[in-house]
Short mmCIF file of N, CA and C in Angstrom, two decimals:
data_model
loop_
_atom_site.label_atom_id
_atom_site.label_comp_id
_atom_site.label_asym_id
_atom_site.label_seq_id
_atom_site.Cartn_x
_atom_site.Cartn_y
_atom_site.Cartn_z
N MET A 51 -32.29 -14.63 -60.23
CA MET A 51 -30.89 -14.41 -59.92
C MET A 51 -30.26 -15.77 -59.66
N ALA A 52 -28.99 -15.86 -59.93
CA ALA A 52 -28.27 -17.13 -59.84
C ALA A 52 -28.14 -17.59 -58.39
N ASN A 53 -28.03 -18.92 -58.25
CA ASN A 53 -27.87 -19.50 -56.92
C ASN A 53 -26.62 -19.00 -56.22
N ASP A 54 -25.56 -18.68 -56.98
CA ASP A 54 -24.33 -18.18 -56.34
C ASP A 54 -24.57 -16.82 -55.69
N GLU A 55 -25.47 -16.00 -56.25
CA GLU A 55 -25.82 -14.71 -55.64
C GLU A 55 -26.61 -14.95 -54.34
N ILE A 56 -27.52 -15.89 -54.37
CA ILE A 56 -28.28 -16.24 -53.16
C ILE A 56 -27.32 -16.73 -52.09
N GLU A 57 -26.39 -17.60 -52.46
CA GLU A 57 -25.40 -18.13 -51.50
C GLU A 57 -24.54 -17.00 -50.94
N ARG A 58 -24.13 -16.08 -51.79
CA ARG A 58 -23.32 -14.95 -51.33
C ARG A 58 -24.08 -14.11 -50.30
N LEU A 59 -25.36 -13.87 -50.58
CA LEU A 59 -26.17 -13.06 -49.67
C LEU A 59 -26.45 -13.81 -48.36
N LEU A 60 -26.65 -15.12 -48.44
CA LEU A 60 -26.83 -15.91 -47.20
C LEU A 60 -25.57 -15.86 -46.35
N ASN A 61 -24.41 -15.92 -46.98
CA ASN A 61 -23.14 -15.77 -46.26
C ASN A 61 -23.04 -14.39 -45.63
N GLU A 62 -23.50 -13.39 -46.36
CA GLU A 62 -23.45 -12.02 -45.85
C GLU A 62 -24.36 -11.86 -44.63
N VAL A 63 -25.50 -12.55 -44.62
CA VAL A 63 -26.37 -12.53 -43.43
C VAL A 63 -25.56 -13.01 -42.22
N GLY A 64 -24.83 -14.11 -42.39
CA GLY A 64 -24.00 -14.62 -41.29
C GLY A 64 -22.92 -13.63 -40.89
N ASN A 65 -22.32 -12.96 -41.86
CA ASN A 65 -21.29 -11.96 -41.56
C ASN A 65 -21.85 -10.81 -40.74
N VAL A 66 -23.05 -10.37 -41.09
CA VAL A 66 -23.68 -9.28 -40.33
C VAL A 66 -24.03 -9.76 -38.93
N LEU A 67 -24.58 -10.97 -38.81
CA LEU A 67 -24.91 -11.50 -37.48
C LEU A 67 -23.66 -11.64 -36.61
N ALA A 68 -22.52 -11.89 -37.24
CA ALA A 68 -21.26 -12.04 -36.51
C ALA A 68 -20.79 -10.73 -35.89
N GLN A 69 -21.38 -9.60 -36.27
CA GLN A 69 -21.01 -8.32 -35.67
C GLN A 69 -21.38 -8.26 -34.19
N ASP A 70 -22.31 -9.11 -33.77
CA ASP A 70 -22.71 -9.16 -32.36
C ASP A 70 -21.67 -9.99 -31.62
N THR A 71 -20.62 -9.34 -31.16
CA THR A 71 -19.52 -10.06 -30.51
C THR A 71 -19.72 -10.24 -29.01
N ALA A 72 -20.84 -9.73 -28.48
CA ALA A 72 -21.10 -9.89 -27.05
C ALA A 72 -21.46 -11.34 -26.70
N TYR A 73 -21.90 -12.10 -27.68
CA TYR A 73 -22.30 -13.50 -27.47
C TYR A 73 -21.76 -14.33 -28.62
N PRO A 74 -21.57 -15.63 -28.40
CA PRO A 74 -21.06 -16.49 -29.47
C PRO A 74 -21.99 -16.51 -30.67
N LEU A 75 -21.41 -16.65 -31.85
CA LEU A 75 -22.20 -16.74 -33.08
C LEU A 75 -22.96 -18.07 -33.13
N ASP A 76 -22.30 -19.15 -32.69
CA ASP A 76 -22.99 -20.45 -32.64
C ASP A 76 -24.21 -20.33 -31.74
N GLY A 77 -25.29 -20.92 -32.17
CA GLY A 77 -26.53 -20.85 -31.40
C GLY A 77 -27.39 -19.65 -31.76
N THR A 78 -27.02 -18.94 -32.84
CA THR A 78 -27.82 -17.81 -33.29
C THR A 78 -28.96 -18.32 -34.17
N PHE A 79 -30.15 -17.80 -33.93
CA PHE A 79 -31.32 -18.13 -34.74
C PHE A 79 -31.98 -16.82 -35.18
N LEU A 80 -32.20 -16.71 -36.48
CA LEU A 80 -32.85 -15.54 -37.06
C LEU A 80 -34.15 -15.99 -37.71
N TYR A 81 -35.24 -15.32 -37.36
CA TYR A 81 -36.50 -15.52 -38.06
C TYR A 81 -36.86 -14.20 -38.71
N THR A 82 -37.13 -14.23 -40.00
CA THR A 82 -37.46 -13.00 -40.71
C THR A 82 -38.60 -13.22 -41.69
N GLU A 83 -39.40 -12.19 -41.87
CA GLU A 83 -40.41 -12.16 -42.91
C GLU A 83 -40.13 -10.93 -43.76
N ALA A 84 -40.32 -11.07 -45.06
CA ALA A 84 -40.01 -9.97 -45.97
C ALA A 84 -41.07 -9.84 -47.05
N ALA A 85 -41.15 -8.64 -47.58
CA ALA A 85 -42.00 -8.31 -48.72
C ALA A 85 -41.35 -7.09 -49.37
N SER A 86 -41.95 -6.58 -50.41
CA SER A 86 -41.38 -5.43 -51.09
C SER A 86 -41.20 -4.27 -50.11
N GLN A 87 -39.95 -3.81 -49.97
CA GLN A 87 -39.61 -2.66 -49.12
C GLN A 87 -39.90 -2.88 -47.63
N MET A 88 -40.05 -4.14 -47.19
CA MET A 88 -40.38 -4.42 -45.80
C MET A 88 -39.66 -5.66 -45.33
N VAL A 89 -39.08 -5.58 -44.14
CA VAL A 89 -38.50 -6.76 -43.51
C VAL A 89 -38.75 -6.67 -42.00
N ASP A 90 -39.13 -7.79 -41.43
CA ASP A 90 -39.33 -7.90 -39.99
C ASP A 90 -38.43 -9.05 -39.54
N MET A 91 -37.64 -8.82 -38.49
CA MET A 91 -36.70 -9.86 -38.08
C MET A 91 -36.63 -9.98 -36.58
N SER A 92 -36.31 -11.19 -36.14
CA SER A 92 -36.09 -11.48 -34.73
C SER A 92 -34.85 -12.35 -34.64
N ILE A 93 -33.93 -11.94 -33.76
CA ILE A 93 -32.67 -12.66 -33.57
C ILE A 93 -32.65 -13.21 -32.15
N PHE A 94 -32.33 -14.49 -32.03
CA PHE A 94 -32.24 -15.14 -30.73
C PHE A 94 -30.87 -15.80 -30.59
N LYS A 95 -30.34 -15.78 -29.38
CA LYS A 95 -29.11 -16.48 -29.04
C LYS A 95 -29.48 -17.59 -28.06
N ASP A 96 -29.12 -18.81 -28.38
CA ASP A 96 -29.38 -19.94 -27.50
C ASP A 96 -28.25 -20.00 -26.47
N LEU A 97 -28.56 -19.67 -25.24
CA LEU A 97 -27.56 -19.65 -24.17
C LEU A 97 -27.71 -20.83 -23.22
N GLY A 98 -28.27 -21.90 -23.74
CA GLY A 98 -28.40 -23.12 -22.94
C GLY A 98 -29.71 -23.20 -22.21
N ASP A 99 -29.80 -22.53 -21.07
CA ASP A 99 -31.02 -22.61 -20.27
C ASP A 99 -32.06 -21.58 -20.68
N HIS A 100 -31.70 -20.65 -21.58
CA HIS A 100 -32.66 -19.66 -22.07
C HIS A 100 -32.21 -19.11 -23.42
N LEU A 101 -33.13 -18.40 -24.07
CA LEU A 101 -32.84 -17.70 -25.31
C LEU A 101 -32.73 -16.22 -24.99
N LEU A 102 -31.81 -15.57 -25.63
CA LEU A 102 -31.65 -14.13 -25.47
C LEU A 102 -32.06 -13.46 -26.77
N PHE A 103 -33.04 -12.56 -26.70
CA PHE A 103 -33.48 -11.81 -27.87
C PHE A 103 -32.46 -10.69 -28.09
N ARG A 104 -31.99 -10.57 -29.32
CA ARG A 104 -30.99 -9.55 -29.65
C ARG A 104 -31.60 -8.55 -30.63
N LEU A 105 -31.17 -7.32 -30.52
CA LEU A 105 -31.61 -6.29 -31.44
C LEU A 105 -30.90 -6.48 -32.78
N SER A 106 -31.49 -5.96 -33.82
CA SER A 106 -30.95 -6.12 -35.17
C SER A 106 -29.57 -5.50 -35.30
N MET A 107 -28.74 -6.16 -36.09
CA MET A 107 -27.41 -5.63 -36.38
C MET A 107 -27.53 -4.60 -37.50
N HIS A 108 -26.67 -3.60 -37.48
CA HIS A 108 -26.65 -2.57 -38.52
C HIS A 108 -26.42 -3.24 -39.89
N GLY A 109 -27.29 -2.94 -40.82
CA GLY A 109 -27.16 -3.44 -42.19
C GLY A 109 -27.89 -4.74 -42.46
N LEU A 110 -28.41 -5.40 -41.42
CA LEU A 110 -29.06 -6.69 -41.64
C LEU A 110 -30.32 -6.56 -42.49
N SER A 111 -31.13 -5.56 -42.23
CA SER A 111 -32.36 -5.42 -43.03
C SER A 111 -32.04 -5.19 -44.50
N ASP A 112 -30.97 -4.45 -44.80
CA ASP A 112 -30.58 -4.23 -46.20
C ASP A 112 -30.20 -5.54 -46.88
N VAL A 113 -29.42 -6.36 -46.20
CA VAL A 113 -29.00 -7.65 -46.78
C VAL A 113 -30.22 -8.55 -46.97
N LEU A 114 -31.13 -8.57 -45.99
CA LEU A 114 -32.31 -9.42 -46.11
C LEU A 114 -33.21 -8.97 -47.26
N LEU A 115 -33.37 -7.67 -47.44
CA LEU A 115 -34.16 -7.18 -48.58
C LEU A 115 -33.49 -7.52 -49.90
N GLU A 116 -32.18 -7.41 -49.93
CA GLU A 116 -31.44 -7.77 -51.15
C GLU A 116 -31.61 -9.27 -51.45
N LEU A 117 -31.57 -10.09 -50.41
CA LEU A 117 -31.78 -11.53 -50.57
C LEU A 117 -33.18 -11.80 -51.09
N TRP A 118 -34.18 -11.14 -50.53
CA TRP A 118 -35.56 -11.32 -50.97
C TRP A 118 -35.69 -10.92 -52.44
N GLU A 119 -35.11 -9.78 -52.80
CA GLU A 119 -35.20 -9.29 -54.17
C GLU A 119 -34.42 -10.17 -55.15
N ALA A 120 -33.40 -10.87 -54.68
CA ALA A 120 -32.60 -11.75 -55.54
C ALA A 120 -33.33 -13.06 -55.84
N SER A 121 -34.37 -13.34 -55.08
CA SER A 121 -35.14 -14.57 -55.30
C SER A 121 -35.95 -14.46 -56.58
N ASP A 122 -36.30 -15.61 -57.13
CA ASP A 122 -37.12 -15.66 -58.34
C ASP A 122 -38.44 -14.92 -58.09
N PRO A 123 -38.73 -13.86 -58.86
CA PRO A 123 -39.95 -13.09 -58.62
C PRO A 123 -41.24 -13.91 -58.69
N LYS A 124 -41.20 -15.04 -59.40
CA LYS A 124 -42.39 -15.88 -59.50
C LYS A 124 -42.59 -16.75 -58.27
N LYS A 125 -41.53 -16.88 -57.46
CA LYS A 125 -41.65 -17.71 -56.26
C LYS A 125 -40.76 -17.12 -55.15
N ARG A 126 -41.14 -15.94 -54.70
CA ARG A 126 -40.38 -15.28 -53.63
C ARG A 126 -40.83 -15.83 -52.28
N TRP A 127 -39.85 -15.98 -51.42
CA TRP A 127 -40.15 -16.44 -50.07
C TRP A 127 -40.84 -15.34 -49.26
N VAL A 128 -41.55 -15.75 -48.25
CA VAL A 128 -42.23 -14.84 -47.35
C VAL A 128 -41.49 -14.81 -46.01
N ALA A 129 -40.98 -15.95 -45.61
CA ALA A 129 -40.29 -16.06 -44.32
C ALA A 129 -39.04 -16.91 -44.50
N MET A 130 -38.07 -16.63 -43.63
CA MET A 130 -36.83 -17.42 -43.63
C MET A 130 -36.44 -17.70 -42.19
N GLN A 131 -35.99 -18.94 -41.97
CA GLN A 131 -35.37 -19.33 -40.72
C GLN A 131 -33.89 -19.55 -41.04
N TYR A 132 -33.03 -18.98 -40.22
CA TYR A 132 -31.59 -19.02 -40.48
C TYR A 132 -30.93 -19.28 -39.13
N TRP A 133 -30.18 -20.36 -39.04
CA TRP A 133 -29.52 -20.66 -37.77
C TRP A 133 -28.08 -21.05 -38.01
N ILE A 134 -27.27 -20.81 -36.98
CA ILE A 134 -25.85 -21.09 -37.07
C ILE A 134 -25.48 -22.08 -35.98
N THR A 135 -24.88 -23.20 -36.41
CA THR A 135 -24.44 -24.25 -35.52
C THR A 135 -23.08 -24.74 -35.99
N ASP A 136 -22.16 -24.88 -35.06
CA ASP A 136 -20.81 -25.37 -35.38
C ASP A 136 -20.17 -24.59 -36.52
N GLY A 137 -20.40 -23.27 -36.54
CA GLY A 137 -19.77 -22.42 -37.54
C GLY A 137 -20.39 -22.48 -38.93
N GLN A 138 -21.49 -23.19 -39.07
CA GLN A 138 -22.17 -23.33 -40.37
C GLN A 138 -23.59 -22.80 -40.28
N PHE A 139 -24.05 -22.16 -41.34
CA PHE A 139 -25.44 -21.72 -41.34
C PHE A 139 -26.32 -22.69 -42.10
N THR A 140 -27.56 -22.71 -41.71
CA THR A 140 -28.62 -23.42 -42.42
C THR A 140 -29.76 -22.43 -42.59
N ALA A 141 -30.34 -22.42 -43.78
CA ALA A 141 -31.47 -21.52 -44.04
C ALA A 141 -32.60 -22.32 -44.66
N SER A 142 -33.80 -22.01 -44.22
CA SER A 142 -34.98 -22.61 -44.85
C SER A 142 -35.97 -21.49 -45.14
N PHE A 143 -36.67 -21.63 -46.24
CA PHE A 143 -37.58 -20.60 -46.71
C PHE A 143 -39.01 -21.11 -46.66
N THR A 144 -39.93 -20.19 -46.41
CA THR A 144 -41.36 -20.47 -46.43
C THR A 144 -41.97 -19.58 -47.50
N TYR A 145 -42.86 -20.17 -48.30
CA TYR A 145 -43.44 -19.48 -49.44
C TYR A 145 -44.90 -19.11 -49.17
N PRO A 146 -45.46 -18.18 -49.94
CA PRO A 146 -46.81 -17.66 -49.64
C PRO A 146 -47.87 -18.73 -49.42
N GLU A 147 -47.85 -19.77 -50.21
CA GLU A 147 -48.89 -20.80 -50.08
C GLU A 147 -48.75 -21.62 -48.79
N GLU A 148 -47.62 -21.49 -48.10
CA GLU A 148 -47.38 -22.22 -46.86
C GLU A 148 -47.70 -21.39 -45.61
N ILE A 149 -48.11 -20.15 -45.81
CA ILE A 149 -48.38 -19.22 -44.70
C ILE A 149 -49.88 -19.11 -44.49
N ASP A 150 -50.29 -19.18 -43.24
CA ASP A 150 -51.69 -18.93 -42.89
C ASP A 150 -51.89 -17.41 -42.87
N PRO A 151 -52.67 -16.87 -43.79
CA PRO A 151 -52.82 -15.41 -43.85
C PRO A 151 -53.52 -14.83 -42.63
N ASN A 152 -54.18 -15.66 -41.85
CA ASN A 152 -54.87 -15.18 -40.65
C ASN A 152 -53.97 -15.18 -39.41
N GLU A 153 -52.78 -15.77 -39.52
CA GLU A 153 -51.85 -15.81 -38.39
C GLU A 153 -50.97 -14.57 -38.43
N ARG A 154 -50.91 -13.87 -37.31
CA ARG A 154 -50.07 -12.67 -37.24
C ARG A 154 -48.60 -13.06 -37.23
N THR A 155 -47.76 -12.16 -37.73
CA THR A 155 -46.32 -12.41 -37.81
C THR A 155 -45.74 -12.80 -36.45
N MET A 156 -46.08 -12.06 -35.40
CA MET A 156 -45.53 -12.35 -34.07
C MET A 156 -46.00 -13.72 -33.57
N ASP A 157 -47.24 -14.07 -33.84
CA ASP A 157 -47.75 -15.38 -33.44
C ASP A 157 -47.01 -16.49 -34.19
N ARG A 158 -46.78 -16.26 -35.48
CA ARG A 158 -46.06 -17.25 -36.29
C ARG A 158 -44.63 -17.40 -35.77
N ARG A 159 -43.97 -16.27 -35.50
CA ARG A 159 -42.61 -16.31 -34.97
C ARG A 159 -42.57 -17.07 -33.64
N ASP A 160 -43.49 -16.76 -32.74
CA ASP A 160 -43.52 -17.42 -31.43
C ASP A 160 -43.75 -18.93 -31.59
N ARG A 161 -44.61 -19.31 -32.50
CA ARG A 161 -44.88 -20.73 -32.75
C ARG A 161 -43.62 -21.43 -33.26
N ILE A 162 -42.91 -20.80 -34.18
CA ILE A 162 -41.70 -21.39 -34.75
C ILE A 162 -40.61 -21.51 -33.69
N VAL A 163 -40.45 -20.49 -32.88
CA VAL A 163 -39.44 -20.54 -31.80
C VAL A 163 -39.79 -21.66 -30.82
N ARG A 164 -41.07 -21.80 -30.49
CA ARG A 164 -41.51 -22.88 -29.58
C ARG A 164 -41.25 -24.25 -30.19
N GLN A 165 -41.52 -24.41 -31.49
CA GLN A 165 -41.26 -25.68 -32.17
C GLN A 165 -39.77 -26.02 -32.13
N ARG A 166 -38.94 -25.01 -32.25
CA ARG A 166 -37.49 -25.19 -32.32
C ARG A 166 -36.86 -25.39 -30.94
N TYR A 167 -37.34 -24.64 -29.96
CA TYR A 167 -36.69 -24.61 -28.65
C TYR A 167 -37.58 -25.06 -27.49
N GLY A 168 -38.77 -25.51 -27.78
CA GLY A 168 -39.67 -25.91 -26.70
C GLY A 168 -40.10 -24.70 -25.88
N ASN A 169 -40.21 -24.89 -24.59
CA ASN A 169 -40.66 -23.81 -23.72
C ASN A 169 -39.50 -23.06 -23.08
N LYS A 170 -38.36 -23.03 -23.75
CA LYS A 170 -37.20 -22.33 -23.23
C LYS A 170 -37.57 -20.86 -23.00
N ARG A 171 -37.20 -20.35 -21.87
CA ARG A 171 -37.48 -18.96 -21.52
C ARG A 171 -36.74 -18.02 -22.47
N ILE A 172 -37.42 -16.93 -22.84
CA ILE A 172 -36.82 -15.91 -23.70
C ILE A 172 -36.58 -14.67 -22.85
N VAL A 173 -35.38 -14.16 -22.86
CA VAL A 173 -35.03 -12.94 -22.14
C VAL A 173 -34.93 -11.81 -23.17
N TYR A 174 -35.71 -10.76 -22.94
CA TYR A 174 -35.70 -9.61 -23.83
C TYR A 174 -34.88 -8.49 -23.19
N PRO A 175 -34.24 -7.64 -24.01
CA PRO A 175 -33.46 -6.53 -23.43
C PRO A 175 -34.37 -5.54 -22.71
N SER A 176 -33.85 -4.91 -21.68
CA SER A 176 -34.65 -3.92 -20.98
C SER A 176 -34.79 -2.68 -21.86
N LEU A 177 -35.89 -1.98 -21.66
CA LEU A 177 -36.14 -0.81 -22.50
C LEU A 177 -35.34 0.35 -22.04
#
């Protein structure tokens, strides 16, 4: 699929994340892993002294699956990091050969969040 379609879908990810109006869009970090018919995502808001874990926005998994499917089938990404700073998004992709198959998704996500934010406390919503 063309790069303009990928760009459109990446913009749409930001549009869906913007539905969370309880907190500023700036400082949003999304970590997602995808495969055929499967997406796992974690959304964090950087609130300065801590990170706030946010529940998925309606429609986000659909956009992420569409983005995954729009990627070149010969080199589809496995994971994506997507963050918003100063009103602009940045996305980076991780490919199968870059993933340790023995590392669990949650462990990988926790490692990436630690690399990005250090030991900043994460606050999860109450059940």
